[in-house]
XYZ file of C-alpha atoms in Angstrom:
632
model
C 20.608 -39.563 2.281
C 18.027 -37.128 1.057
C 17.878 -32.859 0.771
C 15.665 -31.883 2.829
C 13.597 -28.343 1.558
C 12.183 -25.981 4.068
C 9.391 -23.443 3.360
C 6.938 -21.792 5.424
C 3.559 -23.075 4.268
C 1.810 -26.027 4.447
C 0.195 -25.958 0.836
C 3.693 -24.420 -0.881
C 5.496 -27.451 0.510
C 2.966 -30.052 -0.451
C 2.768 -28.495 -3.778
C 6.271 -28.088 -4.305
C 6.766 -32.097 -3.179
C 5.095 -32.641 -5.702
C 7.568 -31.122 -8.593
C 10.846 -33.113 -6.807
C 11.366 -36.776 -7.058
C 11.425 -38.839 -3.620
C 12.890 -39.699 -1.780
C 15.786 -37.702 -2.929
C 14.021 -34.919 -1.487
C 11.889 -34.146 1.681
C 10.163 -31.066 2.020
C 8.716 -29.767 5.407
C 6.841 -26.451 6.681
C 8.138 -24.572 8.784
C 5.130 -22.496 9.608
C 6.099 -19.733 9.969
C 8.865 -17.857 12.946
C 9.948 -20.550 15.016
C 11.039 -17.829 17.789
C 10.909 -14.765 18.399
C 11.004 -11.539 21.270
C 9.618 -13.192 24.404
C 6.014 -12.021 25.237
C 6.166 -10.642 29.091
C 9.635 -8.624 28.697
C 11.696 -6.197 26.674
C 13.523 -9.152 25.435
C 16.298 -6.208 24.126
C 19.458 -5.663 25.866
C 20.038 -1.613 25.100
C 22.944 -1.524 27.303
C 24.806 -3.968 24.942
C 24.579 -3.490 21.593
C 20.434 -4.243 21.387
C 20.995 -7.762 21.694
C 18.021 -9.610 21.051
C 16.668 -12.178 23.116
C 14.779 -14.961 21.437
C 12.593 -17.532 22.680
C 10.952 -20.703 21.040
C 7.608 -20.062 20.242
C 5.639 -22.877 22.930
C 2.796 -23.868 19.520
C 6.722 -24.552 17.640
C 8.188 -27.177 19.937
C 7.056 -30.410 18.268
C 7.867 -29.286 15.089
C 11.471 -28.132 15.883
C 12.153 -31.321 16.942
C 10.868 -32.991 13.517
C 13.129 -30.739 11.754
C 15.964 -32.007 14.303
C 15.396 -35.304 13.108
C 15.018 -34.424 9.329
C 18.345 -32.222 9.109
C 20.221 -34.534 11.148
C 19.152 -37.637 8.451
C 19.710 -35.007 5.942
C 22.916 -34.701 3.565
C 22.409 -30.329 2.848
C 19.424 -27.929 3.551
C 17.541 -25.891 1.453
C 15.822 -22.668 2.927
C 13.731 -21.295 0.836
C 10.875 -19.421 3.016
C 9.430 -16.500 1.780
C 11.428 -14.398 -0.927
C 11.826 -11.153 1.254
C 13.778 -9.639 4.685
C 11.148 -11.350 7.371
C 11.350 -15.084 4.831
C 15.320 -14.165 5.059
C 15.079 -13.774 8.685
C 13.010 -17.171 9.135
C 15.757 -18.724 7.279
C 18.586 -17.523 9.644
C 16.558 -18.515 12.679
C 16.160 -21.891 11.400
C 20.091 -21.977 10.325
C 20.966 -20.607 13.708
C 18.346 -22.941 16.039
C 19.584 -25.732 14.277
C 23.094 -25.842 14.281
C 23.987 -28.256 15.753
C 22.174 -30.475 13.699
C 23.599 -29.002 10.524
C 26.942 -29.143 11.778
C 29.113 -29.076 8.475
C 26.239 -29.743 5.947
C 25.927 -27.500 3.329
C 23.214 -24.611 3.878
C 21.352 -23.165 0.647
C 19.400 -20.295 0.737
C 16.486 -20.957 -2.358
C 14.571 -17.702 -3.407
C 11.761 -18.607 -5.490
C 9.053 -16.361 -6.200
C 6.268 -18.305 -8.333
C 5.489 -21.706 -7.233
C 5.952 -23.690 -10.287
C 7.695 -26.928 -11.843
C 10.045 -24.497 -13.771
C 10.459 -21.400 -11.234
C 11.396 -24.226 -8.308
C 13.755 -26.146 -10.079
C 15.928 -22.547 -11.594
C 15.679 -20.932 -7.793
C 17.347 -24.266 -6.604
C 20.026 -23.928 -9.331
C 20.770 -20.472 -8.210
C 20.723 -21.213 -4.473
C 23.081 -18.523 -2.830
C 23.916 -18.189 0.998
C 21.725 -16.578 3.630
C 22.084 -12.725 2.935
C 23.164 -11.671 6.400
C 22.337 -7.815 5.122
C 18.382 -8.662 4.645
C 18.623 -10.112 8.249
C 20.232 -7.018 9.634
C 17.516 -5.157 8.281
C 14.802 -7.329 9.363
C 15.928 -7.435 13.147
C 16.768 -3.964 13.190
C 13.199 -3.546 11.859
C 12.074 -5.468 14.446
C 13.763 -3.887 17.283
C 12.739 -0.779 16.611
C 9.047 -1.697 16.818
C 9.784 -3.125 19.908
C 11.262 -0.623 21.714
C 8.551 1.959 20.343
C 5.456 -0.071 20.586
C 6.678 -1.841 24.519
C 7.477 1.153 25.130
C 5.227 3.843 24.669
C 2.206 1.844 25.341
C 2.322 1.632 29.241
C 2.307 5.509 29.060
C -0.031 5.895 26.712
C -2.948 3.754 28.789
C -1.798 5.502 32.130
C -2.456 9.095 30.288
C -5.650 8.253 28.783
C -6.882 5.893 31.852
C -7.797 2.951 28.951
C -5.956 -0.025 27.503
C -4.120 1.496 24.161
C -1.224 0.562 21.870
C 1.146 2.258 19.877
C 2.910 1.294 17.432
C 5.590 2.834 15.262
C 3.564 2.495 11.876
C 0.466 2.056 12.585
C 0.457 4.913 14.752
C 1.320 7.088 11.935
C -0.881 5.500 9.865
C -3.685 6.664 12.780
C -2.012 9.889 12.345
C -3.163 10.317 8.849
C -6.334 9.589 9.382
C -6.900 11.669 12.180
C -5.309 14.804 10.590
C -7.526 14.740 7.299
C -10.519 14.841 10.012
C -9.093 17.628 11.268
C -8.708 19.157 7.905
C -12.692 18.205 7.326
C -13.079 19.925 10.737
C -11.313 23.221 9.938
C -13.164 23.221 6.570
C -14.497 26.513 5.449
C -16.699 26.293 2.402
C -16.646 28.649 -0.576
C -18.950 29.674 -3.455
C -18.163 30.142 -6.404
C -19.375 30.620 -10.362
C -18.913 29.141 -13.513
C -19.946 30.655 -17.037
C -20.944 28.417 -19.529
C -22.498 29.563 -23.080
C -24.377 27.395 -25.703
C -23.897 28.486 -29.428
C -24.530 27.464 -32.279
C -23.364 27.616 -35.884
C -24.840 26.016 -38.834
C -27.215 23.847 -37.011
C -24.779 22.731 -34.444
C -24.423 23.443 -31.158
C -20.536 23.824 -29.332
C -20.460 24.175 -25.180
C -18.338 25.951 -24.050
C -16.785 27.562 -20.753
C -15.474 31.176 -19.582
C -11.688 30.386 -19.305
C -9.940 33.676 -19.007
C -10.648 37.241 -17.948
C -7.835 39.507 -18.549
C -5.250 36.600 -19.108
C -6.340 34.834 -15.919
C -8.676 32.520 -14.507
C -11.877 33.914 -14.024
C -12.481 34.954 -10.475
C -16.259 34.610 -10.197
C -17.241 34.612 -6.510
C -20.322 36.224 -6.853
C -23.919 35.908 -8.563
C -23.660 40.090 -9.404
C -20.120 39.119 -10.840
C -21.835 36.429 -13.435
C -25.162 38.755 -13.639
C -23.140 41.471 -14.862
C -20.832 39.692 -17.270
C -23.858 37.955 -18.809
C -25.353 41.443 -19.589
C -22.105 43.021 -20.592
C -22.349 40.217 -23.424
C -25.465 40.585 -24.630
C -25.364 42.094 -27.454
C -21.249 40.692 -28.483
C -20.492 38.652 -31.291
C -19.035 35.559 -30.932
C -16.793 33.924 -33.090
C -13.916 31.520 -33.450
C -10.025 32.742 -33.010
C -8.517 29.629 -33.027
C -9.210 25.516 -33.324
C -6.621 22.949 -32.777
C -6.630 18.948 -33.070
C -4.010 16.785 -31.671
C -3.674 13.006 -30.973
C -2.631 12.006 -27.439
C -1.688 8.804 -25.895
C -2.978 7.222 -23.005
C 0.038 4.157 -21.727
C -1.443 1.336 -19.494
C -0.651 1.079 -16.219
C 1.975 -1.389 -14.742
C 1.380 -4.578 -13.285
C 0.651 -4.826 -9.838
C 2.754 -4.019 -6.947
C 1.413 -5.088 -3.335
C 0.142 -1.657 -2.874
C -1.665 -1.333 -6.239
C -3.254 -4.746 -5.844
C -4.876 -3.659 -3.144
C -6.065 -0.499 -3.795
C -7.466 -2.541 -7.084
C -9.482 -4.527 -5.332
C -11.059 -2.597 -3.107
C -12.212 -0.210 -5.965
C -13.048 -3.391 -8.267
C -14.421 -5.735 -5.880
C -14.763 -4.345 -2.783
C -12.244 -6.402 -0.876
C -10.510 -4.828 1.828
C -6.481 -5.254 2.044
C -6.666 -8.335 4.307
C -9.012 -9.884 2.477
C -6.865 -9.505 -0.900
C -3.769 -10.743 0.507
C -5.319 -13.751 2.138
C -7.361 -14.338 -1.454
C -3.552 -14.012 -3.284
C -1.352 -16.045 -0.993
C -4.072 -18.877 -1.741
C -3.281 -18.366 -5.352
C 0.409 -18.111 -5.129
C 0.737 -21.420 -2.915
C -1.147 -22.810 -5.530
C 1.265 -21.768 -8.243
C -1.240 -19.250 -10.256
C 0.614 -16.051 -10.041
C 3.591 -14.745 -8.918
C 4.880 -13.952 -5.375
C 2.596 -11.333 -3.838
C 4.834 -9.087 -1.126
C 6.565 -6.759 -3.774
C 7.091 -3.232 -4.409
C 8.413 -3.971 -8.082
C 6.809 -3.969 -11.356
C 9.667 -5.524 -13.561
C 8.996 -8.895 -15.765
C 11.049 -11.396 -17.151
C 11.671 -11.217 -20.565
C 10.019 -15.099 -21.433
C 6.972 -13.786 -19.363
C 6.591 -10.701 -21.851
C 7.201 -13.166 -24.203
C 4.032 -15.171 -23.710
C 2.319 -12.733 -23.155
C 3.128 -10.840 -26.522
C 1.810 -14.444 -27.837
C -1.523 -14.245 -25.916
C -2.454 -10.628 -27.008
C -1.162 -11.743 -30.980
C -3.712 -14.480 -30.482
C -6.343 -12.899 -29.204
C -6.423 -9.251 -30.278
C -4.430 -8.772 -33.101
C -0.889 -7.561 -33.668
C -1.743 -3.845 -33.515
C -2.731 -4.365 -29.746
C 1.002 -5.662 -28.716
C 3.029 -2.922 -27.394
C 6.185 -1.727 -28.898
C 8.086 -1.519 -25.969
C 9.310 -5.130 -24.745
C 9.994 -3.780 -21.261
C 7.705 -3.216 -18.546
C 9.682 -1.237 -15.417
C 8.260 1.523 -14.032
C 9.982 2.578 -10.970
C 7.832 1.805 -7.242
C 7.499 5.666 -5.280
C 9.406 3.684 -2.191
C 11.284 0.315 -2.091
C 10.762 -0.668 1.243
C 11.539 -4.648 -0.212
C 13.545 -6.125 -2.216
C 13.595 -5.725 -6.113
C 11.193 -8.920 -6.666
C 8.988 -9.138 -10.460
C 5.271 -7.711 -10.445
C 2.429 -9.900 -9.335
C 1.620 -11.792 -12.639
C -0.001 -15.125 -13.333
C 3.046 -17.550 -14.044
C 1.310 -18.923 -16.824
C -0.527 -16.040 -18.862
C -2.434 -18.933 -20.926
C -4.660 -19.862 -17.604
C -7.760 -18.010 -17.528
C -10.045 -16.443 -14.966
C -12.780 -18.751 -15.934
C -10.198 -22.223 -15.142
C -9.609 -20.654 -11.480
C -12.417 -22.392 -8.920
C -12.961 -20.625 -6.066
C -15.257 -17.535 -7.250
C -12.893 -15.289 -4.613
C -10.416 -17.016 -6.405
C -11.192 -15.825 -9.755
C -12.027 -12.587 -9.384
C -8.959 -11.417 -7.885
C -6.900 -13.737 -10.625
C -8.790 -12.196 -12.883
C -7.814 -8.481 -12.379
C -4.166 -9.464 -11.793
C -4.500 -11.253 -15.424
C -5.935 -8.685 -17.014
C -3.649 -5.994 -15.412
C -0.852 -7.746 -16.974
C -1.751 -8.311 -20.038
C -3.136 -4.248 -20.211
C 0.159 -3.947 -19.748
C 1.528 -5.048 -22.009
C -0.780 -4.233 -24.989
C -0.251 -1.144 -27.314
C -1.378 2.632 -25.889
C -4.744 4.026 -26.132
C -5.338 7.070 -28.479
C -7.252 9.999 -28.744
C -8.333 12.387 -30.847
C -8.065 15.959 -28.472
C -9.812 18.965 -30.353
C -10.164 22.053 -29.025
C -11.459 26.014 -30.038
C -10.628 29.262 -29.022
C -13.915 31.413 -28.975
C -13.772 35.147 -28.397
C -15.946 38.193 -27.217
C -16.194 42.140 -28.689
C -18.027 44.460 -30.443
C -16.745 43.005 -33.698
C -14.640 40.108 -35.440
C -11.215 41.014 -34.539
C -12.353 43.535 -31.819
C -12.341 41.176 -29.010
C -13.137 41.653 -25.312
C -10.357 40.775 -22.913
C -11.712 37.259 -22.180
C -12.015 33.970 -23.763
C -14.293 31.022 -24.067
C -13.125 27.331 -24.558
C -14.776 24.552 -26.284
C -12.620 20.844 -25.688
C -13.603 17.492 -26.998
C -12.020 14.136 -26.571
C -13.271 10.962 -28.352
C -11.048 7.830 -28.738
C -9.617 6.834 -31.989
C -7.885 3.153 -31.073
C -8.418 1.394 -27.754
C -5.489 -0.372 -27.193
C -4.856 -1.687 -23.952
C -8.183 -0.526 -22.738
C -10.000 -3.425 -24.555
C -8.826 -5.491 -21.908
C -8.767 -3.383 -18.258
C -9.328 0.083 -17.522
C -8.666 0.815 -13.580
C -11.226 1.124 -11.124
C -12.225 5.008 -9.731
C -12.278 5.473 -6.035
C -15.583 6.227 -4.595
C -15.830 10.251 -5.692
C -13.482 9.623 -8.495
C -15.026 10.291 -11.811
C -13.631 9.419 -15.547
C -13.230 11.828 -18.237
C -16.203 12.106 -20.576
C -15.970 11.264 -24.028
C -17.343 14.310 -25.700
C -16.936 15.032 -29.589
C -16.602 18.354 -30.200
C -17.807 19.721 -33.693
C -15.930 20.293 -36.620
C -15.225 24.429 -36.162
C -12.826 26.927 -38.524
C -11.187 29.792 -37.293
C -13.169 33.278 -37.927
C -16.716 31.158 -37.784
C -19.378 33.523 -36.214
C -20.855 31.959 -33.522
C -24.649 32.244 -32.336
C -25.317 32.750 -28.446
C -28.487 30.597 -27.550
C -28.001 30.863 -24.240
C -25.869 31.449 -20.690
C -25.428 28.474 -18.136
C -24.055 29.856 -15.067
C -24.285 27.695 -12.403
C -23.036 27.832 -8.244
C -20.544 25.610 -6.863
C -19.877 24.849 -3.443
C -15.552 23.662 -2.527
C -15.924 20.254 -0.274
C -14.009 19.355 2.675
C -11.613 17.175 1.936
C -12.542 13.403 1.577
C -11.756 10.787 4.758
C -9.947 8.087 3.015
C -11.082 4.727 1.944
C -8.900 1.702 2.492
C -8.127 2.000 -1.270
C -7.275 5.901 -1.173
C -5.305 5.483 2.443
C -3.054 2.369 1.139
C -2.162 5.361 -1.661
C -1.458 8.012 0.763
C 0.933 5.134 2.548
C 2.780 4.431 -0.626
C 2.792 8.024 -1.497
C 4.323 8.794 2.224
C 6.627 6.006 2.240
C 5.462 4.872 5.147
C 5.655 0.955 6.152
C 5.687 -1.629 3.653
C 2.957 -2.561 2.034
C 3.240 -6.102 2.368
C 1.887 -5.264 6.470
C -0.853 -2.789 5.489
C -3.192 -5.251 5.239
C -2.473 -6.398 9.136
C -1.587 -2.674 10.045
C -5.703 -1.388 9.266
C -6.845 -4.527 10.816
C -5.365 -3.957 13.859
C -6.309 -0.567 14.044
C -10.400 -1.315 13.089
C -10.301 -3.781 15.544
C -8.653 -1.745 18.532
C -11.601 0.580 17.556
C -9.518 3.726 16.381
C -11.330 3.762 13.455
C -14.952 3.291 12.437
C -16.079 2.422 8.864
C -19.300 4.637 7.467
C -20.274 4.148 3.646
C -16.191 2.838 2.890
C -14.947 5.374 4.544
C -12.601 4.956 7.318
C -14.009 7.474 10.698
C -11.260 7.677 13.475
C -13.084 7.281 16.638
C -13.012 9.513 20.036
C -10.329 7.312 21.504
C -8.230 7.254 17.994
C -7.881 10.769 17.760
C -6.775 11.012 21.916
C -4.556 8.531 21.376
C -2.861 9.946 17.671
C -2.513 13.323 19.635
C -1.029 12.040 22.764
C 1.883 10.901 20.513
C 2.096 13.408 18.133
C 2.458 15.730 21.418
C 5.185 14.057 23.304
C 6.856 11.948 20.054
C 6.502 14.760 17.713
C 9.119 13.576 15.862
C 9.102 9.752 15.996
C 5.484 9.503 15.001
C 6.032 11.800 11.907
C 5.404 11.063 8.148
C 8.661 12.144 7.104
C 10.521 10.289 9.495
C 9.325 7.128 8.741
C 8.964 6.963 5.468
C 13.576 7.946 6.308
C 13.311 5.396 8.582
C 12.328 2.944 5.690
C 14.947 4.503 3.706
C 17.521 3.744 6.546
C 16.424 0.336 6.695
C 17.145 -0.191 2.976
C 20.059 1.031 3.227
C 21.237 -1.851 6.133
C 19.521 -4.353 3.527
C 22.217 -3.201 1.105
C 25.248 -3.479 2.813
C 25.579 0.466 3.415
C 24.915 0.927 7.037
C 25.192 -1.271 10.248
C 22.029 -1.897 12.346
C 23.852 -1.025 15.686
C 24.611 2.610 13.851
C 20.799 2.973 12.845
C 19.844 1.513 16.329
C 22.132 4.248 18.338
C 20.778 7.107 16.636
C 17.240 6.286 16.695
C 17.534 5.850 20.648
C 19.847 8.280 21.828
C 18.374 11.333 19.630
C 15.093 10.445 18.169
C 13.123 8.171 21.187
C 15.082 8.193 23.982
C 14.884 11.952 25.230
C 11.646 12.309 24.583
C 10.423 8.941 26.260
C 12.270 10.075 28.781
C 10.635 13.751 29.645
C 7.702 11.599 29.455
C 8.400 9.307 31.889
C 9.116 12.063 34.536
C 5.845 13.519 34.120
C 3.705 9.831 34.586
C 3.342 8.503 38.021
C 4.511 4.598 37.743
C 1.071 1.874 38.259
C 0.235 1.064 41.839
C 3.290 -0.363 44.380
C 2.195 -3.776 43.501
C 3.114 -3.612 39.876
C -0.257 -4.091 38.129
C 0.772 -3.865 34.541
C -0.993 -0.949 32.017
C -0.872 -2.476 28.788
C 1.787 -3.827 26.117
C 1.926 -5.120 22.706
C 0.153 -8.730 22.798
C 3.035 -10.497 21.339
C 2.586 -13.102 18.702
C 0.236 -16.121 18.314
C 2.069 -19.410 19.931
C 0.506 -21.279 17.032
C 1.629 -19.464 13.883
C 3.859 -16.740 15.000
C 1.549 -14.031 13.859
C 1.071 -11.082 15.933
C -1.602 -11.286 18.831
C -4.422 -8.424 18.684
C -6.813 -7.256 21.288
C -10.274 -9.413 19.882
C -13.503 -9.264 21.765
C -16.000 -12.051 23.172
C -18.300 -13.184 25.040
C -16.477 -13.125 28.515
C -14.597 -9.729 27.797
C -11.141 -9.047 25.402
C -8.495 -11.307 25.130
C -6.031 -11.475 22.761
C -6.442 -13.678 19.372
C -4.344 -14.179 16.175
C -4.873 -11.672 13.654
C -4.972 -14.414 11.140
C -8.069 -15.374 12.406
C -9.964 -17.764 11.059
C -7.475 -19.102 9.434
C -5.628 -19.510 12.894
C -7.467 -19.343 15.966
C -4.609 -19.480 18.257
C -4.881 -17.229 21.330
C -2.073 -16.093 23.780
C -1.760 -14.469 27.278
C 1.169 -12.295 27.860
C 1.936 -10.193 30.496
C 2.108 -6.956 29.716
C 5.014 -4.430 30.988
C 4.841 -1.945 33.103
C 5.747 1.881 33.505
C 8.505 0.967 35.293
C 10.140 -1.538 32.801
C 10.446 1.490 30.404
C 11.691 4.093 33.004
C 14.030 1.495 33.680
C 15.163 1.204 29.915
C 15.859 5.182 30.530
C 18.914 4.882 32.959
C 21.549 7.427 32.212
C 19.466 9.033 29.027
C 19.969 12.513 28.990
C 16.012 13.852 27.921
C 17.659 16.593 25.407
């Protein structure tokens, strides 16, 4: 009899064939969810316990029963889908669809997160049972998008007379983008001043800037203010109180996290989250780097290891980092502890990697690594004091600074220095000259010049994914989906890279902010997150988390709601819903557009072109969720 290996891809399980010896082994995709919510109800018994509801996906059928037939010719399964809660989750459902067939076989759970001959064959030696915590957490994840997205959306299209979704993260995410417009909206611009003077000494000219009047920060609204100043000075002497020189260190960043990968490459290259992840799970099936849904940054110790080796090799002893540990702590775990997104073999090169996309993605992940790993930049910081009066030692109450910064060693910056956001600027390498204290200083000349505060930038995918992180809110593994879902529901326009909610975004982000002012709030989700993780680990129940977010967080409010919307016409014409997920793949369903009109296409498109019509619920099928709900 043979052990038969499930995964979820195609190209994983035809690569990892390849590693085991047959027919010993057989090794089958499963493709993805084999089941899931049904698509034209709730699917979510409230009244008992949330009990969910699951239905074979229709695209899944012929393949279930080939994996009948394989686990009932098999002597003990091996799950080893994807190494986080929803790749846990996929493993239960398989474990619980198939029973039968397993009957008394032995069930291994295989988490493997780099898709190699070595990685494969130690996750298989340290095979471990399905982790009924991580499942918890996944359907109470799952339940509570349900209830919030099924929910809320019927309400939301009868109030705004269109066909809208919410959706308990992405609305938020909506949220953000509509407040900072706001913020640009209620934008009051200021002038102000800055005093600069040239002077010179000995042939050599030092800049310098008016940094305090009176022991503050110069408050130099007006011209009249700067006019008046500059005359004041006129006739001063200048000289130099003070001059200090200091070396400072500049670490490399950490290797990439989900998050920072993306924000990467859309600075670097342009790519937009979906775009990135699609580019990286192509090089993880393929075994090039590590898995790519993570919110840690630790490494193995052989991996720092080789990669010591590499940057020996190539750069020189000097440029290996004294530290042999890489951890640097995520803002959020919303996943499981996983390694950093690294190449699994540090001695394969960009230039080795075919497909151009490919390459330069593998390319900044390799260098990433390897930065950090490598020995800190330094700097030589040198600074001087300059002072104002009548005479040396008479000074004026005010003072002038002169700062330079040039780099003594490069370090890790040889290999990768991170891309800027658009707006972003680096700091300037400027030398500043050699100066002693109680030099007397020539003015040659004033440079005041006007400023004018901005509004506050609208995000770019790069600087929203950041704000995400920063908030806690989601995982960052579903970003990628989450702004592709909201682009193509047209809530938010793109001008020059920068992300524009539209007319109907910002009605629809204010509709829920008003009546769900709590549920829809950064704060709580990024504690809902935090609640979740806590279920993952075994420290709270997902009935408890389930009870409280209905009866005192959704509920009531859903509720007041509901008794000030009129229910759709007597013969039940539904408003809108969620679209479900694709019957082919299991991913979710979004509203696309064609040529006959909108109909609802996998969000993996191309890559899937599956298509699915669900009917959507109605008013009433959340009023009736409401029975016996007191709305306070």
């Amino acid at each position: 009899m043979t052990k038969l290996l499930l995964v979820e891809s195609p190209t994983k399980a035809k690569r990892i064939a390849s590693f085991l010896v047959a027919p010993a082994w057989k090794v089958i995709a499963t493709r993805g969810h084999l089941r899931d919510l049904p698509p034209d109800s709730l699917g979510i018994d409230i009244d008992h316990g949330f009990a969910m509801s699951y239905v074979t996906l229709p695209a899944q059928k012929a393949l279930i029963g080939k994996l009948r037939t394989a686990v009932s010719a098999a002597e003990s399964i091996y799950l080893a889908t994807d190494p986080d809660r929803e790749g846990e989750a996929i493993a239960w459902h398989v474990a619980d669809l198939l029973k039968t067939e397993i009957g008394s076989k032995p069930v291994h759970r295989v988490v493997c997160t780099a898709i190699t001959p070595v990685a494969v064959q130690a996750a298989l030696a340290a095979s471990r049972p399905i982790d009924l915590a991580l499942v918890e957490a996944q359907q109470a994840r799952r339940t509570v998008d349900r209830l919030v997205g099924y929910l809320t959306s019927p309400f939301a299209c009868k109030l705004l007379d269109t066909r809208v979704s919410a959706g308990r993260v992405q609305s938020v995410c909506l949220r953000l983008l509509v407040e900072r417009e706001k913020a640009r909206e209620d934008f009051e611009a200021q002038h102000y001043w800055t005093l600069g003077a040239m002077f010179s000494v000995n042939d050599i000219t030092v800049d310098a800037q008016l940094a305090r009047v009176q022991g503050k920060s110069p408050a130099l609204t007006r011209r009249d203010i700067v006019d008046r100043l500059m005359a004041g000075l006129q006739s001063a002497v200048f000289w130099v109180e003070a001059v200090s020189q200091v070396e400072r260190k500049r670490s490399p960043l950490p290797p990439f996290t989900t998050a920072t990968m993306q924000q990467a490459a859309s600075n670097a290259l342009g790519y937009s989250a979906d775009r990135t992840m699609k580019i990286a799970q192509t090089l993880y099936e393929n075994g090039l780097i590590t898995y790519i849904r993570t919110a840690s940054t630790l490494v193995p110790p052989d991996a720092i290891t080789n990669v010591h080796d590499v940057i020996r090799q190539e750069y020189g002893a000097n440029y290996v980092a004294k530290s042999n540990v890489t951890v640097a702590k995520p803002i959020h775990v919303s996943s499981e502890a996983h390694e950093a997104i690294r190449p699994t073999d540090v001695t394969v090169r960009p230039s080795e990697i075919r497909s151009a996309e490919g390459a330069k993605l593998y390319d900044l992940i390799w260098r990433r690594f390897v930065a950090a790993h490598m020995a800190d930049a330094t700097y030589n910081v040198s600074g001087a004091k300059i002072y104002a009066g009548k005479a040396p030692a008479q000074p004026y109450p005010l003072e002038f600074h002169a700062k330079g910064r040039t780099l003594r060693f490069d370090g890790f910056l040889k290999v990768y220095e991170e891309a800027l956001d658009e707006g972003e600027t680096h700091i300037l390498e400027v030398e500043l000259p050699l100066l002693e204290a109680r030099q007397i200083l020539t003015l040659k000349q004033w440079q005041a010049q006007e400023h004018v505060t901005s509004a506050p930038d609208r995000y770019t995918e790069a600087s929203l994914i950041r704000a995400l992180e920063q908030h806690g809110i989601g995982r960052p593994s579903t970003y990628a989906v989450m702004l592709t879902t909201l682009r193509e529901r047209q809530y938010f326009n793109v001008a020059k890279k920068r992300l524009v909610p539209t007319a109907l975004g910002i009605q629809l982000s204010l509709l829920l902010s008003k009546h769900f002012p709590r549920c829809f709030e950064n704060g709580y989700t990024a504690s809902l997150e935090a609640a979740l993780d806590q279920i993952a680990h075994g420290k709270l129940s997902r009935l408890q988390l389930l009870q409280l977010f209905w009866k005192r967080d959704f509920a009531p409010p859903l509720k007041l709601l509901a008794a000030q919307v009129r229910p759709p016409l007597a013969d039940g014409t539904p408003m809108s819903s969620p679209l479900g997920n694709c019957p082919r793949c299991g991913a979710p369903l979004i509203e696309r557009r064609g040529r006959h009109g909108t109909f609802a296409g996998c969000s993996q498109y191309p890559r899937c072109q599956g298509t699915g019509l669900s009917r959507p619920p109605h008013i009433t099928t959340a009023t009736s969720a409401l029975q016996g709900v007191s709305p306070s």
